[in-house]
Amino acid sequence: MILYHTVSTYHILRSILHKLNYRKNDDAIVLVPQRFMELPYGLKYENNIFSKVIFYDWEFKQYKNYPDDVFSDIDNVLCNEIGIDYKEQITEYNIFNAARFMGSFLACNGIHFNWFEEADGRYLQYEPPMLDDKRMHKNRYELASSFGLYTAENECIDTIYLSLDDNPGVIETGKIKNFDVVDEIINLAEEDSNEIIRFWGIEEKSIMVSENSAMLMTQHFCNIRLISFEEQVLLYQMFTDYFLDDYKIYLKMHPSDNFPYGAFINNITDIKAKYPSELLKFALVGKFDIVAAVSSTGVLNLRDISDRQ
């Protein structure tokens, strides 16, 4: 049995791609944050990808004693959901964002795992998420730093999966493997592409793209306390006025974003896609003239649905 640990919907997509393209016949379990209990579609209903979905909430609970209490919580969840012999049952751990408590739990217990970069390019550009943790999640930051989990320098890491295109100068070795989401989607067998469409509840060819159109990808800056509500309003007003004033704007919100963009941006249509942008290719009819984002590690993955990024 193999286990995938995810933090975001993008991680869920990447775990699916790794499973379908490289572990097709293996029994697999996926760990997913509780905030995603209502999406994607395949987490609520039966799917043919994961034999079990485990929802966890240890990341944002308050514990008296770190790391003992959080590690005990992780161990209890795995024992209850998989069995007290889970360490014997699980033969491979695939960890997306190993700087979270699950990565520290494995490293502390000497359990080997595969390290997947938190987002495209984060193998080299590890400082932004590390500094966010240092600012907002001191206990997580101190643990992950002590175990070398931001930089993938822990001895328990067997394989490092990353996008070579987004990490200039890094080459593929016995330990470093290229894992590019766009390529992995292209390499899917037709039946597996259909399985992904079902899993995410994508309505094929349901979004008609008009001429002179732009897709705006957002980030949840206010939610993670990088800027204030008023600053986020001003940021996106200025951004759209300067770069997208002449376009019909289609809004692709970050899955953790709930900002009321329509209240202050004119001529905007929310496409309400609760899945990673790389899967929009299955839903669109036509292409955008431009895909724009204030900050995004994945915007360059969208060359197949837009003329410019």
mmCIF file of C-alpha atoms in Angstrom:
data_model
loop_
_atom_site.group_PDB
_atom_site.id
_atom_site.type_symbol
_atom_site.label_atom_id
_atom_site.label_comp_id
_atom_site.label_asym_id
_atom_site.label_seq_id
_atom_site.Cartn_x
_atom_site.Cartn_y
_atom_site.Cartn_z
ATOM 1 C CA MET A 1 0.000 0.000 0.000
ATOM 2 C CA ILE A 2 1.194 3.519 -0.789
ATOM 3 C CA LEU A 3 0.190 6.749 0.914
ATOM 4 C CA TYR A 4 -0.099 10.283 -0.464
ATOM 5 C CA HIS A 5 -0.117 13.313 1.849
ATOM 6 C CA THR A 6 -1.611 16.467 0.323
ATOM 7 C CA VAL A 7 -2.199 20.037 1.481
ATOM 8 C CA SER A 8 -3.836 21.675 -1.574
ATOM 9 C CA THR A 9 -6.059 20.731 -4.507
ATOM 10 C CA TYR A 10 -2.958 21.035 -6.688
ATOM 11 C CA HIS A 11 -1.298 18.367 -4.549
ATOM 12 C CA ILE A 12 -4.338 16.160 -4.942
ATOM 13 C CA LEU A 13 -4.054 16.481 -8.726
ATOM 14 C CA ARG A 14 -0.342 15.683 -8.662
ATOM 15 C CA SER A 15 -0.904 12.663 -6.425
ATOM 16 C CA ILE A 16 -3.510 11.393 -8.894
ATOM 17 C CA LEU A 17 -1.131 11.863 -11.815
ATOM 18 C CA HIS A 18 1.677 10.048 -10.002
ATOM 19 C CA LYS A 19 -0.662 7.221 -9.064
ATOM 20 C CA LEU A 20 -2.128 6.761 -12.553
ATOM 21 C CA ASN A 21 1.146 7.111 -14.466
ATOM 22 C CA TYR A 22 3.552 5.298 -12.138
ATOM 23 C CA ARG A 23 1.624 3.282 -9.512
ATOM 24 C CA LYS A 24 -1.389 2.186 -11.551
ATOM 25 C CA ASN A 25 -1.787 -1.222 -9.935
ATOM 26 C CA ASP A 26 -0.932 -0.263 -6.358
ATOM 27 C CA ASP A 27 -3.461 0.176 -3.587
ATOM 28 C CA ALA A 28 -3.293 3.844 -2.530
ATOM 29 C CA ILE A 29 -4.557 6.018 0.321
ATOM 30 C CA VAL A 30 -4.657 9.817 0.228
ATOM 31 C CA LEU A 31 -4.515 12.209 3.188
ATOM 32 C CA VAL A 32 -6.487 15.399 2.570
ATOM 33 C CA PRO A 33 -7.147 18.474 4.790
ATOM 34 C CA GLN A 34 -10.641 18.580 6.255
ATOM 35 C CA ARG A 35 -11.383 21.870 4.491
ATOM 36 C CA PHE A 36 -11.604 19.911 1.230
ATOM 37 C CA MET A 37 -14.355 17.560 2.427
ATOM 38 C CA GLU A 38 -16.764 19.132 -0.049
ATOM 39 C CA LEU A 39 -14.424 19.095 -3.048
ATOM 40 C CA PRO A 40 -13.318 17.780 -5.359
ATOM 41 C CA TYR A 41 -16.230 15.585 -6.359
ATOM 42 C CA GLY A 42 -14.249 12.354 -6.150
ATOM 43 C CA LEU A 43 -13.412 12.823 -2.462
ATOM 44 C CA LYS A 44 -17.086 12.589 -1.480
ATOM 45 C CA TYR A 45 -18.045 9.651 -3.635
ATOM 46 C CA GLU A 46 -16.443 6.435 -4.772
ATOM 47 C CA ASN A 47 -13.526 6.791 -7.139
ATOM 48 C CA ASN A 48 -11.294 4.330 -8.935
ATOM 49 C CA ILE A 49 -8.032 6.016 -7.950
ATOM 50 C CA PHE A 50 -7.724 5.864 -4.162
ATOM 51 C CA SER A 51 -8.988 2.982 -2.055
ATOM 52 C CA LYS A 52 -9.402 5.301 0.934
ATOM 53 C CA VAL A 53 -9.559 9.036 1.600
ATOM 54 C CA ILE A 54 -8.500 10.195 5.073
ATOM 55 C CA PHE A 55 -9.342 13.741 6.160
ATOM 56 C CA TYR A 56 -7.027 15.294 8.740
ATOM 57 C CA ASP A 57 -7.054 18.465 10.826
ATOM 58 C CA TRP A 58 -3.795 18.414 12.794
ATOM 59 C CA GLU A 59 -2.235 21.341 10.926
ATOM 60 C CA PHE A 60 -4.296 24.072 12.578
ATOM 61 C CA LYS A 61 -5.209 22.550 15.929
ATOM 62 C CA GLN A 62 -3.689 23.990 19.087
ATOM 63 C CA TYR A 63 -1.527 21.583 21.085
ATOM 64 C CA LYS A 64 0.061 22.026 24.484
ATOM 65 C CA ASN A 65 3.244 20.139 23.743
ATOM 66 C CA TYR A 66 5.061 20.308 20.409
ATOM 67 C CA PRO A 67 5.926 18.068 18.714
ATOM 68 C CA ASP A 68 4.757 15.202 20.966
ATOM 69 C CA ASP A 69 1.038 15.989 20.909
ATOM 70 C CA VAL A 70 0.793 16.569 17.154
ATOM 71 C CA PHE A 71 2.854 13.441 16.414
ATOM 72 C CA SER A 72 0.577 11.453 18.718
ATOM 73 C CA ASP A 73 -2.451 12.808 16.864
ATOM 74 C CA ILE A 74 -0.988 11.764 13.494
ATOM 75 C CA ASP A 75 -0.170 8.295 14.822
ATOM 76 C CA ASN A 76 -3.698 7.887 16.230
ATOM 77 C CA VAL A 77 -5.327 8.890 12.939
ATOM 78 C CA LEU A 78 -3.204 6.428 10.969
ATOM 79 C CA CYS A 79 -3.837 3.638 13.485
ATOM 80 C CA ASN A 80 -7.601 4.253 13.493
ATOM 81 C CA GLU A 81 -7.947 4.634 9.735
ATOM 82 C CA ILE A 82 -5.441 2.028 8.507
ATOM 83 C CA GLY A 83 -4.586 -0.177 11.462
ATOM 84 C CA ILE A 84 -2.079 -0.370 14.289
ATOM 85 C CA ASP A 85 0.267 -2.096 11.865
ATOM 86 C CA TYR A 86 0.135 0.792 9.363
ATOM 87 C CA LYS A 87 3.936 1.034 9.307
ATOM 88 C CA GLU A 88 4.045 -2.504 7.919
ATOM 89 C CA GLN A 89 1.132 -1.971 5.541
ATOM 90 C CA ILE A 90 2.449 1.233 3.952
ATOM 91 C CA THR A 91 5.394 0.504 1.689
ATOM 92 C CA GLU A 92 5.756 3.995 0.179
ATOM 93 C CA TYR A 93 5.050 7.487 1.484
ATOM 94 C CA ASN A 94 4.646 10.307 -1.055
ATOM 95 C CA ILE A 95 4.644 13.655 0.732
ATOM 96 C CA PHE A 96 3.542 16.915 -0.877
ATOM 97 C CA ASN A 97 4.854 19.838 1.174
ATOM 98 C CA ALA A 98 7.018 17.845 3.566
ATOM 99 C CA ALA A 99 7.499 20.953 5.706
ATOM 100 C CA ARG A 100 4.071 20.272 7.192
ATOM 101 C CA PHE A 101 3.778 18.129 10.319
ATOM 102 C CA MET A 102 3.455 14.858 8.392
ATOM 103 C CA GLY A 103 6.938 15.271 6.940
ATOM 104 C CA SER A 104 8.390 16.063 10.365
ATOM 105 C CA PHE A 105 6.580 13.035 11.833
ATOM 106 C CA LEU A 106 8.170 10.711 9.289
ATOM 107 C CA ALA A 107 11.625 12.256 9.605
ATOM 108 C CA CYS A 108 11.497 12.109 13.404
ATOM 109 C CA ASN A 109 10.590 8.417 13.290
ATOM 110 C CA GLY A 110 13.182 7.536 10.651
ATOM 111 C CA ILE A 111 10.525 6.570 8.091
ATOM 112 C CA HIS A 112 11.646 7.037 4.493
ATOM 113 C CA PHE A 113 9.500 8.962 2.042
ATOM 114 C CA ASN A 114 9.438 10.665 -1.356
ATOM 115 C CA TRP A 115 9.572 14.480 -1.346
ATOM 116 C CA PHE A 116 7.393 16.441 -3.800
ATOM 117 C CA GLU A 117 7.977 20.176 -4.116
ATOM 118 C CA GLU A 118 5.226 22.293 -2.584
ATOM 119 C CA ALA A 119 4.605 24.071 -5.910
ATOM 120 C CA ASP A 120 6.419 24.367 -9.224
ATOM 121 C CA GLY A 121 9.863 25.870 -8.679
ATOM 122 C CA ARG A 122 9.821 25.583 -4.886
ATOM 123 C CA TYR A 123 12.795 23.223 -4.780
ATOM 124 C CA LEU A 124 15.075 26.183 -5.466
ATOM 125 C CA GLN A 125 12.685 28.920 -4.379
ATOM 126 C CA TYR A 126 11.935 27.442 -0.985
ATOM 127 C CA GLU A 127 12.169 30.693 0.965
ATOM 128 C CA PRO A 128 8.633 32.148 0.395
ATOM 129 C CA PRO A 129 6.724 29.261 2.067
ATOM 130 C CA MET A 130 9.472 28.905 4.675
ATOM 131 C CA LEU A 131 9.250 32.581 5.622
ATOM 132 C CA ASP A 132 5.439 32.386 5.716
ATOM 133 C CA ASP A 133 5.723 29.516 8.198
ATOM 134 C CA LYS A 134 8.314 31.404 10.233
ATOM 135 C CA ARG A 135 5.932 34.364 10.455
ATOM 136 C CA MET A 136 2.669 32.530 11.118
ATOM 137 C CA HIS A 137 3.425 28.950 12.238
ATOM 138 C CA LYS A 138 6.456 28.999 14.505
ATOM 139 C CA ASN A 139 6.181 25.385 15.711
ATOM 140 C CA ARG A 140 5.872 24.049 12.180
ATOM 141 C CA TYR A 141 8.768 26.191 10.986
ATOM 142 C CA GLU A 142 11.127 25.127 13.765
ATOM 143 C CA LEU A 143 10.421 21.426 13.213
ATOM 144 C CA ALA A 144 10.699 21.520 9.428
ATOM 145 C CA SER A 145 13.869 23.597 9.544
ATOM 146 C CA SER A 146 15.541 21.249 12.017
ATOM 147 C CA PHE A 147 14.810 18.292 9.731
ATOM 148 C CA GLY A 148 15.849 20.038 6.487
ATOM 149 C CA LEU A 149 12.413 19.599 4.960
ATOM 150 C CA TYR A 150 12.152 22.923 3.134
ATOM 151 C CA THR A 151 15.314 22.142 1.184
ATOM 152 C CA ALA A 152 14.841 18.355 0.815
ATOM 153 C CA GLU A 153 18.054 17.648 2.703
ATOM 154 C CA ASN A 154 16.818 14.986 5.130
ATOM 155 C CA GLU A 155 18.366 11.523 5.060
ATOM 156 C CA CYS A 156 14.915 9.904 5.091
ATOM 157 C CA ILE A 157 14.117 11.340 1.643
ATOM 158 C CA ASP A 158 14.493 8.663 -1.024
ATOM 159 C CA THR A 159 13.369 10.516 -4.158
ATOM 160 C CA ILE A 160 12.867 14.217 -4.914
ATOM 161 C CA TYR A 161 10.122 14.959 -7.447
ATOM 162 C CA LEU A 162 10.213 18.394 -9.065
ATOM 163 C CA SER A 163 9.652 20.294 -12.289
ATOM 164 C CA LEU A 164 13.014 20.682 -13.993
ATOM 165 C CA ASP A 165 11.707 23.512 -16.201
ATOM 166 C CA ASP A 166 10.863 25.545 -13.096
ATOM 167 C CA ASN A 167 14.140 24.831 -11.290
ATOM 168 C CA PRO A 168 16.871 26.127 -13.656
ATOM 169 C CA GLY A 169 20.198 24.353 -13.410
ATOM 170 C CA VAL A 170 18.868 21.297 -11.606
ATOM 171 C CA ILE A 171 19.450 18.048 -13.494
ATOM 172 C CA GLU A 172 17.784 14.675 -13.200
ATOM 173 C CA THR A 173 19.793 12.153 -11.182
ATOM 174 C CA GLY A 174 19.136 8.871 -9.462
ATOM 175 C CA LYS A 175 17.493 10.757 -6.606
ATOM 176 C CA ILE A 176 16.000 13.743 -8.451
ATOM 177 C CA LYS A 177 13.124 12.940 -10.817
ATOM 178 C CA ASN A 178 11.365 15.266 -13.223
ATOM 179 C CA PHE A 179 7.652 15.539 -12.518
ATOM 180 C CA ASP A 180 5.973 18.107 -14.744
ATOM 181 C CA VAL A 181 2.195 18.369 -14.366
ATOM 182 C CA VAL A 182 1.541 19.376 -17.982
ATOM 183 C CA ASP A 183 3.591 16.462 -19.318
ATOM 184 C CA GLU A 184 1.958 14.048 -16.879
ATOM 185 C CA ILE A 185 -1.516 15.071 -18.076
ATOM 186 C CA ILE A 186 -0.445 14.634 -21.698
ATOM 187 C CA ASN A 187 0.958 11.177 -20.905
ATOM 188 C CA LEU A 188 -2.289 9.908 -19.372
ATOM 189 C CA ALA A 189 -4.038 7.026 -21.051
ATOM 190 C CA GLU A 190 -7.465 8.035 -22.385
ATOM 191 C CA GLU A 191 -9.280 6.015 -19.745
ATOM 192 C CA ASP A 192 -7.238 7.743 -17.037
ATOM 193 C CA SER A 193 -8.036 11.197 -18.449
ATOM 194 C CA ASN A 194 -11.703 10.279 -18.242
ATOM 195 C CA GLU A 195 -11.220 9.107 -14.662
ATOM 196 C CA ILE A 196 -9.701 12.480 -13.722
ATOM 197 C CA ILE A 197 -12.603 14.317 -15.391
ATOM 198 C CA ARG A 198 -15.042 12.261 -13.310
ATOM 199 C CA PHE A 199 -13.027 12.684 -10.122
ATOM 200 C CA TRP A 200 -13.071 16.491 -10.341
ATOM 201 C CA GLY A 201 -16.636 16.714 -11.658
ATOM 202 C CA ILE A 202 -15.541 18.608 -14.765
ATOM 203 C CA GLU A 203 -18.252 19.440 -17.281
ATOM 204 C CA GLU A 204 -16.505 18.982 -20.612
ATOM 205 C CA LYS A 205 -16.750 21.796 -23.171
ATOM 206 C CA SER A 206 -18.955 23.798 -20.796
ATOM 207 C CA ILE A 207 -17.086 27.136 -20.723
ATOM 208 C CA MET A 208 -17.354 29.208 -23.890
ATOM 209 C CA VAL A 209 -14.433 31.641 -24.196
ATOM 210 C CA SER A 210 -15.282 34.854 -26.003
ATOM 211 C CA GLU A 211 -12.973 36.913 -28.175
ATOM 212 C CA ASN A 212 -10.615 39.415 -26.553
ATOM 213 C CA SER A 213 -10.695 37.546 -23.249
ATOM 214 C CA ALA A 214 -8.391 37.202 -20.268
ATOM 215 C CA MET A 215 -8.380 34.780 -17.363
ATOM 216 C CA LEU A 216 -7.449 36.274 -14.008
ATOM 217 C CA MET A 217 -5.975 33.830 -11.487
ATOM 218 C CA THR A 218 -6.172 34.987 -7.884
ATOM 219 C CA GLN A 219 -4.314 34.339 -4.656
ATOM 220 C CA HIS A 220 -5.718 34.375 -1.120
ATOM 221 C CA PHE A 221 -3.342 37.048 0.194
ATOM 222 C CA CYS A 222 -5.855 38.438 2.687
ATOM 223 C CA ASN A 223 -6.776 34.989 4.033
ATOM 224 C CA ILE A 224 -3.168 34.197 4.924
ATOM 225 C CA ARG A 225 -2.663 37.667 6.399
ATOM 226 C CA LEU A 226 -0.087 38.898 3.907
ATOM 227 C CA ILE A 227 -2.120 42.037 3.244
ATOM 228 C CA SER A 228 -5.345 43.586 4.524
ATOM 229 C CA PHE A 229 -8.779 43.348 2.902
ATOM 230 C CA GLU A 230 -8.506 46.937 1.666
ATOM 231 C CA GLU A 231 -5.026 46.322 0.266
ATOM 232 C CA GLN A 232 -6.221 43.282 -1.683
ATOM 233 C CA VAL A 233 -9.062 45.306 -3.174
ATOM 234 C CA LEU A 234 -6.631 48.019 -4.237
ATOM 235 C CA LEU A 235 -4.098 45.488 -5.552
ATOM 236 C CA TYR A 236 -6.554 43.754 -7.892
ATOM 237 C CA GLN A 237 -8.223 47.008 -8.942
ATOM 238 C CA MET A 238 -4.875 48.426 -10.019
ATOM 239 C CA PHE A 239 -3.768 45.154 -11.622
ATOM 240 C CA THR A 240 -6.893 44.715 -13.748
ATOM 241 C CA ASP A 241 -7.094 48.420 -14.641
ATOM 242 C CA TYR A 242 -3.484 48.470 -15.814
ATOM 243 C CA PHE A 243 -3.117 45.089 -17.523
ATOM 244 C CA LEU A 244 -6.634 43.874 -18.380
ATOM 245 C CA ASP A 245 -8.688 47.006 -18.984
ATOM 246 C CA ASP A 246 -9.519 46.131 -22.601
ATOM 247 C CA TYR A 247 -10.381 42.466 -21.976
ATOM 248 C CA LYS A 248 -13.447 40.547 -20.934
ATOM 249 C CA ILE A 249 -12.212 38.971 -17.712
ATOM 250 C CA TYR A 250 -12.879 35.391 -16.636
ATOM 251 C CA LEU A 251 -12.148 34.802 -12.961
ATOM 252 C CA LYS A 252 -10.351 31.635 -11.777
ATOM 253 C CA MET A 253 -10.187 31.899 -8.017
ATOM 254 C CA HIS A 254 -7.639 30.128 -5.862
ATOM 255 C CA PRO A 255 -9.420 27.192 -4.127
ATOM 256 C CA SER A 256 -8.836 28.853 -0.723
ATOM 257 C CA ASP A 257 -9.923 32.295 -1.909
ATOM 258 C CA ASN A 258 -13.399 33.691 -1.194
ATOM 259 C CA PHE A 259 -12.804 37.335 -2.008
ATOM 260 C CA PRO A 260 -15.721 39.330 -3.574
ATOM 261 C CA TYR A 261 -13.934 40.358 -6.779
ATOM 262 C CA GLY A 262 -17.163 41.005 -8.649
ATOM 263 C CA ALA A 263 -17.996 43.801 -6.238
ATOM 264 C CA PHE A 264 -15.159 46.006 -7.451
ATOM 265 C CA ILE A 265 -14.030 44.668 -10.860
ATOM 266 C CA ASN A 266 -16.238 45.407 -13.849
ATOM 267 C CA ASN A 267 -16.871 43.056 -16.751
ATOM 268 C CA ILE A 268 -15.850 39.917 -14.844
ATOM 269 C CA THR A 269 -17.254 36.382 -15.056
ATOM 270 C CA ASP A 270 -16.528 33.798 -12.368
ATOM 271 C CA ILE A 271 -16.034 30.454 -14.108
ATOM 272 C CA LYS A 272 -16.495 28.667 -10.727
ATOM 273 C CA ALA A 273 -13.937 25.984 -11.499
ATOM 274 C CA LYS A 274 -13.206 24.164 -8.221
ATOM 275 C CA TYR A 275 -10.249 22.316 -9.674
ATOM 276 C CA PRO A 276 -6.643 23.133 -10.637
ATOM 277 C CA SER A 277 -6.235 25.391 -13.661
ATOM 278 C CA GLU A 278 -4.286 22.735 -15.562
ATOM 279 C CA LEU A 279 -7.571 20.834 -15.956
ATOM 280 C CA LEU A 280 -9.434 23.732 -17.581
ATOM 281 C CA LYS A 281 -8.384 22.371 -20.984
ATOM 282 C CA PHE A 282 -11.129 19.753 -20.632
ATOM 283 C CA ALA A 283 -13.826 22.362 -19.903
ATOM 284 C CA LEU A 284 -13.007 25.171 -22.334
ATOM 285 C CA VAL A 285 -14.234 25.867 -25.822
ATOM 286 C CA GLY A 286 -11.701 28.294 -27.272
ATOM 287 C CA LYS A 287 -8.594 29.947 -25.805
ATOM 288 C CA PHE A 288 -7.930 33.022 -23.733
ATOM 289 C CA ASP A 289 -5.869 35.802 -25.245
ATOM 290 C CA ILE A 290 -4.005 36.069 -21.975
ATOM 291 C CA VAL A 291 -3.819 34.414 -18.551
ATOM 292 C CA ALA A 292 -2.760 36.854 -15.841
ATOM 293 C CA ALA A 293 -1.892 36.562 -12.166
ATOM 294 C CA VAL A 294 -0.391 38.810 -9.522
ATOM 295 C CA SER A 295 1.453 35.782 -8.164
ATOM 296 C CA SER A 296 1.283 32.199 -9.372
ATOM 297 C CA THR A 297 3.712 29.294 -9.615
ATOM 298 C CA GLY A 298 1.534 27.551 -12.201
ATOM 299 C CA VAL A 299 0.589 30.260 -14.688
ATOM 300 C CA LEU A 300 3.205 29.066 -17.192
ATOM 301 C CA ASN A 301 1.505 25.655 -17.199
ATOM 302 C CA LEU A 302 -1.410 27.169 -19.115
ATOM 303 C CA ARG A 303 0.133 27.689 -22.528
ATOM 304 C CA ASP A 304 -2.367 25.261 -24.081
ATOM 305 C CA ILE A 305 -5.371 27.415 -23.107
ATOM 306 C CA SER A 306 -3.946 30.886 -23.723
ATOM 307 C CA ASP A 307 -1.815 32.804 -26.191
ATOM 308 C CA ARG A 308 0.090 34.757 -23.514
ATOM 309 C CA GLN A 309 0.835 34.289 -19.817
#
